[in-house]
Amino acid sequence: MNAEELTEAVEELDSRLERLRVLYEQYFQGIEKIPPSIPQKDVDRRIWVLRREKIRNTGTRFKFQQIIQRYNTFSSYWMRILREIENGTYKRDVLRAKKRFGIDATKPNAPVEPPKPLEEAPASVELSLNDLEDVETFDDDLHDLAPMLPPQKAPPAGARPQSPPNAPPAASR
């Protein structure tokens, strides 16, 4: 590659790195559903190719080294966030879970508001005796079901499975 091609390749790498950063941020915000692994492999490949080239222009070489440092910094940040997502400790996901389950996210370890006592319940929630009788008959129906079989002892590891007594003999191999 000549000097002009190297300069263009470094500029292209810079724009692709910026695009990769934007894609990862979109993934971390939940806009994208999968991490951008294909664009990341493309940036890795371009860095690998440009590292094999001897860049004589100090300005271009400085810019390329700067891009490599930015990429390494971004890469370590992305790996840390991906690890947090896998472990379930990523801040966005934790806040979303707290909001979903009614925990006040602004006050960490804040107690959840206890349910209201029965006397404060609205009058529209009154149960009739007919509703209770339906529940009782449902419970009776459950007892009519066949009893569960007792648990059986598992065979030792590596043992051949035993066939039931009325099963046809197995064909030998």
PDB file of C-alpha atoms in Angstrom, residues 136-145:
ATOM      1  CA  GLU A 136     -63.951 -26.050  48.120  1.00  0.00           C
ATOM      2  CA  THR A 137     -65.420 -28.303  45.409  1.00  0.00           C
ATOM      3  CA  PHE A 138     -62.352 -27.678  43.269  1.00  0.00           C
ATOM      4  CA  ASP A 139     -60.152 -28.882  46.138  1.00  0.00           C
ATOM      5  CA  ASP A 140     -62.275 -32.027  46.468  1.00  0.00           C
ATOM      6  CA  ASP A 141     -61.802 -32.733  42.766  1.00  0.00           C
ATOM      7  CA  LEU A 142     -58.036 -32.629  43.222  1.00  0.00           C
ATOM      8  CA  HIS A 143     -58.171 -35.372  45.864  1.00  0.00           C
ATOM      9  CA  ASP A 144     -60.046 -37.658  43.469  1.00  0.00           C
ATOM     10  CA  LEU A 145     -57.086 -37.775  41.089  1.00  0.00           C
TER      11      LEU A 145
END
